[in-house]
Short mmCIF file of C-alpha atoms in Angstrom, two decimals:
data_model
loop_
_atom_site.label_atom_id
_atom_site.label_comp_id
_atom_site.label_asym_id
_atom_site.label_seq_id
_atom_site.Cartn_x
_atom_site.Cartn_y
_atom_site.Cartn_z
CA MET A 240 82.71 43.08 -43.04
CA ARG A 241 81.39 44.38 -46.11
CA ILE A 242 78.04 43.25 -47.56
CA ASN A 243 77.50 42.47 -51.36
CA LYS A 244 74.68 44.64 -52.83
CA ASN A 245 73.43 42.06 -55.12
CA SER A 246 73.38 39.60 -52.12
CA SER A 247 71.16 42.16 -50.07
CA LEU A 248 69.03 42.50 -53.17
CA ARG A 249 68.30 38.82 -53.50
CA LEU A 250 67.46 38.51 -49.84
CA VAL A 251 64.90 41.28 -50.21
CA THR A 252 63.30 39.57 -52.98
CA VAL A 253 62.93 36.22 -51.63
CA ALA A 254 61.61 37.65 -48.67
CA THR A 255 58.87 39.61 -50.59
CA LEU A 256 57.88 36.71 -52.46
CA ALA A 257 57.41 34.36 -49.52
CA ALA A 258 55.11 37.09 -47.72
CA VAL A 259 53.05 37.02 -50.97
CA ALA A 260 52.88 33.40 -50.71
CA VAL A 261 51.85 33.22 -47.36
CA LEU A 262 49.14 35.88 -47.88
CA THR A 263 47.82 34.09 -50.84
CA GLY A 264 47.64 30.91 -48.98
CA CYS A 265 45.78 32.45 -46.26
CA GLY A 266 43.32 33.96 -48.67
CA GLU A 267 42.63 30.71 -50.22
CA LYS A 268 42.09 29.20 -46.95
CA GLN A 269 39.53 31.73 -45.86
CA GLN A 270 37.57 31.37 -49.29
CA THR A 271 37.42 27.56 -48.57
CA PRO A 272 34.09 26.50 -47.29
CA PRO A 273 34.07 24.16 -44.17
CA PRO A 274 33.28 20.44 -44.97
CA GLY A 275 29.43 19.95 -44.77
CA ALA A 276 28.64 23.62 -45.18
CA GLY A 277 25.20 24.23 -46.31
CA GLN A 278 24.06 20.47 -46.06
CA PRO A 279 21.13 19.39 -43.82
CA GLN A 280 22.10 18.46 -40.22
CA GLU A 281 21.43 14.86 -39.33
CA VAL A 282 19.07 14.16 -36.44
CA GLY A 283 17.67 11.00 -34.80
CA VAL A 284 13.84 10.77 -34.87
CA ILE A 285 11.28 8.09 -33.56
CA THR A 286 7.75 7.63 -35.48
CA VAL A 287 4.81 8.27 -33.00
CA LYS A 288 2.79 4.86 -32.62
CA GLN A 289 -0.42 4.25 -30.80
CA GLU A 290 0.21 1.54 -28.01
CA SER A 291 -1.71 0.05 -25.30
CA LEU A 292 -0.54 1.48 -22.06
CA ALA A 293 -1.20 0.44 -18.57
CA LEU A 294 -1.67 3.87 -16.53
CA SER A 295 -0.44 3.71 -13.05
CA THR A 296 -0.15 6.49 -10.22
CA GLU A 297 1.86 6.73 -7.14
CA LEU A 298 0.11 7.42 -3.71
CA PRO A 299 1.56 8.00 -0.16
CA GLY A 300 0.31 5.71 2.75
CA ARG A 301 0.99 3.95 5.79
CA LEU A 302 1.30 0.34 6.63
CA ASN A 303 -1.33 -1.01 9.17
CA PRO A 304 -1.65 -4.70 10.75
CA TYR A 305 -4.31 -6.99 9.33
CA ARG A 306 -5.78 -7.47 12.73
CA VAL A 307 -5.04 -5.91 16.16
CA SER A 308 -5.93 -7.42 19.55
CA GLU A 309 -5.55 -5.83 22.71
CA VAL A 310 -5.32 -8.61 25.33
CA ARG A 311 -7.07 -7.51 28.74
CA ALA A 312 -7.50 -8.91 32.00
CA ARG A 313 -10.95 -10.52 32.26
CA ALA A 314 -10.34 -12.07 35.67
CA ALA A 315 -9.70 -10.10 38.44
CA GLY A 316 -6.44 -11.12 40.62
CA ILE A 317 -2.62 -10.67 40.95
CA VAL A 318 -0.49 -11.29 37.80
CA LEU A 319 1.77 -14.20 38.98
CA LYS A 320 3.79 -14.85 35.51
CA GLN A 321 4.47 -13.34 32.11
CA VAL A 322 5.08 -16.28 29.86
CA PHE A 323 6.04 -14.53 26.60
CA HIS A 324 8.81 -12.68 25.31
CA GLU A 325 8.38 -8.98 24.19
CA GLY A 326 8.52 -8.53 20.38
CA SER A 327 8.04 -12.34 19.47
CA ASP A 328 5.64 -14.11 17.42
CA VAL A 329 2.95 -15.88 19.25
CA LYS A 330 0.24 -18.34 17.80
CA GLN A 331 -3.48 -18.34 18.45
CA GLY A 332 -4.28 -19.97 21.69
CA GLU A 333 -0.70 -19.36 23.20
CA LEU A 334 -0.37 -18.87 26.86
CA LEU A 335 0.44 -15.10 27.53
CA PHE A 336 -0.06 -14.36 31.48
CA ARG A 337 -1.02 -16.41 34.53
CA ILE A 338 -3.20 -14.65 37.20
CA ASP A 339 -3.69 -16.02 40.55
CA PRO A 340 -6.48 -18.73 40.30
CA ALA A 341 -6.91 -19.40 44.08
CA PRO A 342 -9.76 -17.06 44.63
CA LEU A 343 -11.56 -18.08 41.54
CA GLN A 344 -11.16 -21.82 42.51
CA ALA A 345 -12.85 -21.03 45.66
CA SER A 346 -15.93 -19.25 44.03
CA LEU A 347 -16.10 -22.29 41.92
CA LEU A 348 -16.25 -24.62 44.84
CA SER A 349 -19.00 -22.32 46.64
CA ALA A 350 -20.93 -22.60 43.26
CA GLU A 351 -20.82 -26.29 42.96
CA ALA A 352 -21.74 -26.62 46.71
CA SER A 353 -24.82 -24.36 46.12
CA LEU A 354 -25.87 -26.40 43.15
CA ALA A 355 -25.54 -29.79 45.10
CA LYS A 356 -27.85 -27.98 47.74
CA SER A 357 -30.34 -27.13 45.24
CA GLU A 358 -30.29 -30.44 43.37
CA ALA A 359 -30.93 -32.16 46.96
CA THR A 360 -33.80 -29.77 47.69
CA LEU A 361 -35.42 -30.63 44.39
CA ALA A 362 -35.00 -34.14 44.89
CA GLN A 363 -37.09 -33.83 48.05
CA ALA A 364 -39.68 -31.90 46.66
CA LYS A 365 -40.16 -34.35 43.63
CA LEU A 366 -40.70 -37.13 46.19
CA GLN A 367 -43.17 -35.14 48.10
CA GLU A 368 -44.94 -34.25 45.02
CA GLY A 369 -45.24 -37.81 43.96
CA ARG A 370 -46.92 -38.97 47.30
CA TYR A 371 -49.19 -35.99 47.14
CA LYS A 372 -50.32 -36.75 43.89
CA GLU A 373 -51.50 -40.37 45.04
CA LEU A 374 -53.11 -38.82 48.08
CA VAL A 375 -55.04 -35.94 46.67
CA ALA A 376 -56.71 -38.76 44.34
CA VAL A 377 -58.35 -40.31 47.37
CA ASN A 378 -58.84 -36.98 49.24
CA ALA A 379 -56.18 -38.05 51.90
CA VAL A 380 -54.46 -34.57 51.49
CA SER A 381 -55.91 -31.23 50.30
CA LYS A 382 -55.89 -29.70 46.71
CA GLN A 383 -53.96 -26.81 48.19
CA ASP A 384 -51.12 -28.96 49.69
CA TYR A 385 -50.85 -31.03 46.47
CA ASP A 386 -50.34 -27.32 44.46
CA ASN A 387 -47.82 -26.28 47.01
CA ALA A 388 -45.79 -29.44 46.63
CA VAL A 389 -45.82 -29.03 42.50
CA ALA A 390 -44.81 -25.20 43.06
CA ALA A 391 -41.91 -26.58 45.20
CA VAL A 392 -40.77 -28.83 42.52
CA LYS A 393 -40.73 -26.03 40.08
CA GLN A 394 -38.95 -23.82 42.55
CA GLY A 395 -36.31 -26.43 43.07
CA LEU A 396 -35.76 -26.83 39.05
CA ALA A 397 -35.33 -23.10 38.92
CA ASP A 398 -32.86 -23.06 41.92
CA VAL A 399 -30.92 -26.28 40.07
CA ALA A 400 -30.62 -24.16 36.97
CA ALA A 401 -29.49 -21.04 38.47
CA GLY A 402 -26.83 -23.23 40.53
CA LYS A 403 -25.70 -24.77 37.06
CA ALA A 404 -25.26 -21.21 35.68
CA ALA A 405 -22.99 -19.94 38.76
CA VAL A 406 -21.05 -23.02 38.16
CA GLN A 407 -20.36 -22.07 34.59
CA THR A 408 -19.72 -18.65 35.50
CA ALA A 409 -17.24 -19.57 37.99
CA LYS A 410 -15.40 -21.94 35.63
CA LEU A 411 -15.54 -19.30 32.99
CA ASN A 412 -13.73 -16.75 35.32
CA LEU A 413 -11.17 -19.55 36.55
CA GLY A 414 -10.27 -20.03 32.90
CA TYR A 415 -9.72 -16.45 32.21
CA THR A 416 -6.91 -16.63 34.91
CA SER A 417 -4.71 -18.22 31.76
CA VAL A 418 -4.67 -15.39 29.67
CA THR A 419 -4.03 -16.51 25.99
CA SER A 420 -3.71 -14.75 22.58
CA PRO A 421 -6.80 -14.42 20.67
CA ILE A 422 -5.00 -14.21 17.14
CA PRO A 423 -1.76 -15.13 15.75
CA GLY A 424 0.93 -12.41 15.47
CA ARG A 425 3.53 -10.23 16.98
CA ILE A 426 3.26 -9.12 20.47
CA GLY A 427 4.43 -5.99 21.85
CA LYS A 428 5.66 -5.05 25.27
CA ALA A 429 3.96 -6.12 28.45
CA GLN A 430 1.85 -3.28 29.78
CA VAL A 431 1.75 -4.68 33.51
CA THR A 432 4.47 -6.35 35.56
CA GLU A 433 4.25 -9.65 37.52
CA GLY A 434 2.76 -8.86 40.93
CA ALA A 435 0.32 -6.20 39.55
CA LEU A 436 -3.37 -6.31 40.46
CA VAL A 437 -5.63 -6.36 37.20
CA GLY A 438 -9.05 -6.83 36.32
CA GLN A 439 -10.54 -4.23 39.13
CA ASN A 440 -13.58 -2.63 38.12
CA GLU A 441 -12.55 -2.72 34.53
CA PRO A 442 -10.42 -4.93 32.16
CA THR A 443 -6.63 -4.21 32.39
CA LEU A 444 -4.72 -3.99 29.36
CA LEU A 445 -1.84 -6.44 29.36
CA ALA A 446 -0.43 -6.55 25.92
CA THR A 447 -0.98 -5.88 22.16
CA VAL A 448 -0.94 -8.47 19.48
CA GLN A 449 -0.88 -7.43 15.84
CA GLN A 450 -1.15 -10.03 12.76
CA LEU A 451 1.42 -8.81 10.28
CA ASP A 452 0.84 -11.43 7.60
CA PRO A 453 -0.83 -10.05 5.44
CA ILE A 454 -0.38 -6.22 6.02
CA TYR A 455 -2.62 -3.56 4.77
CA LEU A 456 -1.46 -0.27 3.22
CA ASP A 457 -4.18 2.48 3.68
CA PHE A 458 -3.63 5.31 1.13
CA THR A 459 -5.59 8.07 -0.27
CA GLN A 460 -6.21 9.66 -3.74
CA SER A 461 -7.71 12.90 -4.48
CA SER A 462 -11.52 13.00 -5.70
CA SER A 463 -10.66 15.08 -8.47
CA ASP A 464 -8.35 12.36 -9.99
CA MET A 465 -10.93 9.80 -9.65
CA LEU A 466 -13.48 11.95 -11.45
CA ARG A 467 -10.94 12.51 -14.53
CA LEU A 468 -10.51 8.67 -14.46
CA ARG A 469 -14.22 7.87 -14.49
CA ARG A 470 -14.90 10.44 -17.47
CA ALA A 471 -12.23 8.82 -19.44
CA PHE A 472 -13.89 5.65 -18.84
CA ASP A 473 -17.32 6.82 -19.74
CA SER A 474 -16.02 8.34 -22.81
CA GLY A 475 -14.35 5.01 -23.65
CA LYS A 476 -10.83 6.42 -24.13
CA LEU A 477 -9.70 4.31 -20.93
CA GLU A 478 -10.37 0.88 -20.42
CA SER A 479 -10.73 -0.18 -16.79
CA VAL A 480 -8.46 -2.71 -15.32
CA ALA A 481 -10.45 -5.77 -14.06
CA PRO A 482 -10.48 -6.26 -10.50
CA GLY A 483 -8.85 -9.69 -10.69
CA GLN A 484 -5.78 -8.30 -12.99
CA ALA A 485 -5.35 -5.02 -11.03
CA LYS A 486 -1.77 -4.83 -9.32
CA VAL A 487 -0.51 -2.73 -6.52
CA ARG A 488 3.08 -2.41 -5.94
CA LEU A 489 4.86 -1.24 -2.92
CA VAL A 490 7.60 1.39 -2.77
CA LEU A 491 9.44 1.33 0.35
CA GLU A 492 11.18 4.48 2.40
CA ASP A 493 14.44 4.01 0.77
CA GLY A 494 13.22 3.90 -2.61
CA THR A 495 13.29 0.12 -3.03
CA GLU A 496 10.43 -1.77 -4.50
CA TYR A 497 8.69 -4.68 -2.47
CA PRO A 498 9.25 -7.86 -4.29
CA LEU A 499 5.62 -9.16 -3.74
CA THR A 500 2.43 -7.85 -5.68
CA GLY A 501 -0.58 -6.68 -3.46
CA LYS A 502 -4.30 -6.11 -4.46
CA LEU A 503 -6.65 -3.31 -4.12
CA LEU A 504 -9.41 -4.14 -1.73
CA PHE A 505 -11.69 -1.32 -1.66
CA SER A 506 -12.37 2.41 -2.36
CA ASP A 507 -13.98 4.37 0.32
CA VAL A 508 -17.52 5.47 -0.46
CA THR A 509 -17.14 8.88 0.93
CA VAL A 510 -14.77 11.80 0.38
CA ASP A 511 -13.09 13.28 3.35
CA GLN A 512 -14.63 16.98 3.50
CA SER A 513 -11.44 18.47 4.88
CA THR A 514 -8.94 17.22 2.41
CA GLY A 515 -11.05 16.10 -0.58
CA MET A 516 -9.14 12.62 -0.64
CA VAL A 517 -10.92 9.24 -1.06
CA THR A 518 -9.33 6.27 1.28
CA LEU A 519 -8.06 3.47 -0.73
CA ARG A 520 -6.74 0.05 0.95
CA ALA A 521 -4.33 -2.42 -0.25
CA GLU A 522 -3.23 -5.86 0.99
CA PHE A 523 0.11 -7.38 0.56
CA PRO A 524 1.64 -10.86 1.72
CA ASN A 525 4.45 -10.36 4.32
CA PRO A 526 5.61 -13.61 5.14
CA LYS A 527 8.97 -12.54 6.55
CA HIS A 528 7.55 -9.73 8.71
CA GLU A 529 9.70 -7.25 6.54
CA LEU A 530 6.84 -4.72 6.79
CA LEU A 531 5.84 -3.12 9.93
CA PRO A 532 2.89 -1.25 11.13
CA GLY A 533 3.41 2.63 10.91
CA MET A 534 5.76 2.57 8.20
CA TYR A 535 5.58 5.07 5.40
CA ALA A 536 5.23 3.82 1.97
CA ARG A 537 3.98 4.45 -1.50
CA ALA A 538 1.52 2.36 -3.61
CA ARG A 539 1.80 1.98 -7.33
CA LEU A 540 -1.45 1.54 -8.52
CA ALA A 541 -2.65 0.46 -12.12
CA GLN A 542 -5.90 2.09 -12.59
CA ALA A 543 -6.48 2.04 -16.34
CA VAL A 544 -5.66 1.13 -19.63
CA ASP A 545 -5.26 3.51 -22.69
CA LYS A 546 -5.65 1.31 -25.76
CA THR A 547 -4.53 4.32 -28.16
CA ALA A 548 -1.65 6.11 -26.06
CA LEU A 549 0.97 8.26 -27.85
CA THR A 550 4.38 8.26 -26.19
CA ILE A 551 7.57 10.13 -26.71
CA PRO A 552 11.05 9.56 -24.90
CA GLN A 553 11.70 12.27 -21.83
CA GLN A 554 14.39 13.83 -23.86
CA ALA A 555 12.30 14.92 -26.76
CA LEU A 556 10.30 17.15 -24.32
CA GLN A 557 11.10 20.76 -24.07
CA ARG A 558 9.78 22.83 -21.22
CA GLY A 559 9.47 26.61 -21.65
CA GLN A 560 8.47 29.67 -19.56
CA GLY A 561 5.58 28.97 -17.42
CA GLY A 562 5.81 25.05 -17.94
CA SER A 563 4.62 24.86 -21.66
CA ALA A 564 5.63 21.83 -23.38
CA SER A 565 6.85 21.50 -26.94
CA VAL A 566 8.68 18.94 -29.26
CA LEU A 567 10.47 19.52 -32.50
CA LEU A 568 8.91 17.53 -35.42
CA VAL A 569 10.48 16.97 -38.98
CA GLY A 570 7.87 18.19 -41.54
CA ALA A 571 7.13 16.73 -44.98
CA ASP A 572 9.83 18.96 -46.43
CA ASN A 573 12.46 17.89 -43.79
CA LYS A 574 12.26 21.02 -42.03
CA VAL A 575 12.01 21.53 -38.15
CA LEU A 576 8.66 22.38 -36.78
CA ALA A 577 7.96 23.41 -33.10
CA GLN A 578 5.01 21.76 -31.97
CA PRO A 579 3.15 22.55 -28.60
CA VAL A 580 2.01 19.61 -26.80
CA LYS A 581 0.40 18.62 -23.42
CA ALA A 582 1.90 15.84 -21.38
CA GLU A 583 0.97 15.67 -17.71
CA THR A 584 1.74 11.72 -17.13
CA ALA A 585 5.30 10.37 -17.00
CA VAL A 586 5.19 6.30 -17.54
CA GLY A 587 8.76 4.93 -17.17
CA ASP A 588 11.13 6.99 -19.12
CA LYS A 589 8.48 8.32 -21.35
CA TRP A 590 5.88 11.37 -21.48
CA VAL A 591 2.29 10.26 -22.37
CA VAL A 592 1.22 12.97 -24.91
CA THR A 593 -2.63 13.82 -24.78
CA GLU A 594 -2.59 16.67 -27.21
CA GLY A 595 -0.53 18.06 -29.91
CA LEU A 596 0.65 14.85 -31.76
CA LYS A 597 -0.75 12.22 -33.81
CA ALA A 598 0.46 8.65 -35.13
CA GLY A 599 3.08 9.10 -37.79
CA ASP A 600 4.65 12.03 -36.61
CA LYS A 601 8.30 12.38 -36.60
CA VAL A 602 9.67 13.53 -33.27
CA ILE A 603 13.41 14.81 -33.07
CA VAL A 604 14.87 12.90 -30.08
CA GLN A 605 18.76 13.18 -30.84
CA GLY A 606 20.61 16.39 -32.14
CA LEU A 607 18.06 18.68 -30.67
CA GLN A 608 20.76 21.21 -29.59
CA LYS A 609 22.10 21.34 -33.14
CA VAL A 610 18.78 22.53 -34.88
CA ARG A 611 16.15 25.17 -34.65
CA PRO A 612 12.62 25.71 -36.06
CA GLY A 613 12.77 26.24 -40.12
CA ALA A 614 16.39 24.46 -40.36
CA PRO A 615 16.41 21.63 -42.99
CA VAL A 616 17.31 18.24 -41.41
CA LYS A 617 18.39 14.81 -42.40
CA PRO A 618 16.26 12.38 -40.52
CA VAL A 619 17.60 8.97 -39.59
CA ALA A 620 16.13 6.57 -36.97
CA ALA A 621 17.29 7.22 -33.55
CA ALA A 622 19.39 4.88 -31.72
CA SER A 623 17.32 2.29 -29.78
CA SER A 624 16.45 3.15 -26.05
CA ALA A 625 14.87 1.78 -23.18
CA PRO A 626 11.71 -0.14 -24.15
CA ALA A 627 8.51 1.40 -24.51
CA SER A 628 6.64 -0.87 -22.30
CA ALA A 629 8.56 0.59 -18.86
CA VAL A 630 5.49 1.31 -16.91
CA GLN A 631 5.35 2.30 -13.27
CA GLY A 632 4.25 -0.61 -11.12
CA GLN A 633 4.60 -3.15 -13.89
#
């Protein structure tokens, strides 16, 4: 096959022009600046404002019953019957055990007989004293005989009083054979079985009743935290929460919050020397008996109100090496500034800043990964987030 020279020349020329066009296009594309190059980066900012903020702390503790009663045998004898069901709720005065009353019934009868004898003796002594009183007036009996008759009456009165006391004691002991609950609450397992001999030499523990509504939470706080709060109160920076308005919330072991609010009852007046902690107690209603003694729980305790608190969203705070905290601000010239801050307390989804910021500062909360200190930016209002009033325990 023969190829025309003119055709070959035309093909080479077309290929050369196409290559030049491609190179020219590439050069123009490389020289064209990307869209937005050299323009300030847009960032979302919030303006720091002062707000009234309830400060709370979360402290671990244990639930304890409102009242505990150890039911013990006060009468000696054999347990005839256990009336209650273990683990059930009992009322105050409800019968729990029956102890064999026969020996104590016999003791009561004996005491009543002794009392009747003393009363008869007293009656005879009174009659004799009355006769002697008339006779001694006419010197029919000696004064000594009359004095003996008066003393016999007094002795008889004493014997009757002792007999009445013995009868009352016997009745009490007989009543103790019916063992009742001294408080309302939930009763645990029986410590004795039917047929057991109890009350010999010392009161025998029969069962334990615990009152669960309301219920206590005992927890501790370090003395250093209490001192820091007290200094803040004294300086006027913090306003103490009124006792009637203080709220204590309860966080259960599974992380859920107990729906009913408790109240703070007291703070111990001494500091534990071994731990440096102060014991506090809160009371919670427990109508459904959901809370049980011994359960671990955490108390969210409102302790103070900061009238001039400065807060920032958690995503605005950056942590450096060693735990140092800082935020990125937008300066007056719309350039990024790195500002060290002090933020030790988290409240809801925000940090409470105590040093480094002032009201009116513009803190970058969106677009942090795209800017660095000194870079020009275009600040815009950040998209709305969770409300600033999200406070632990509120």
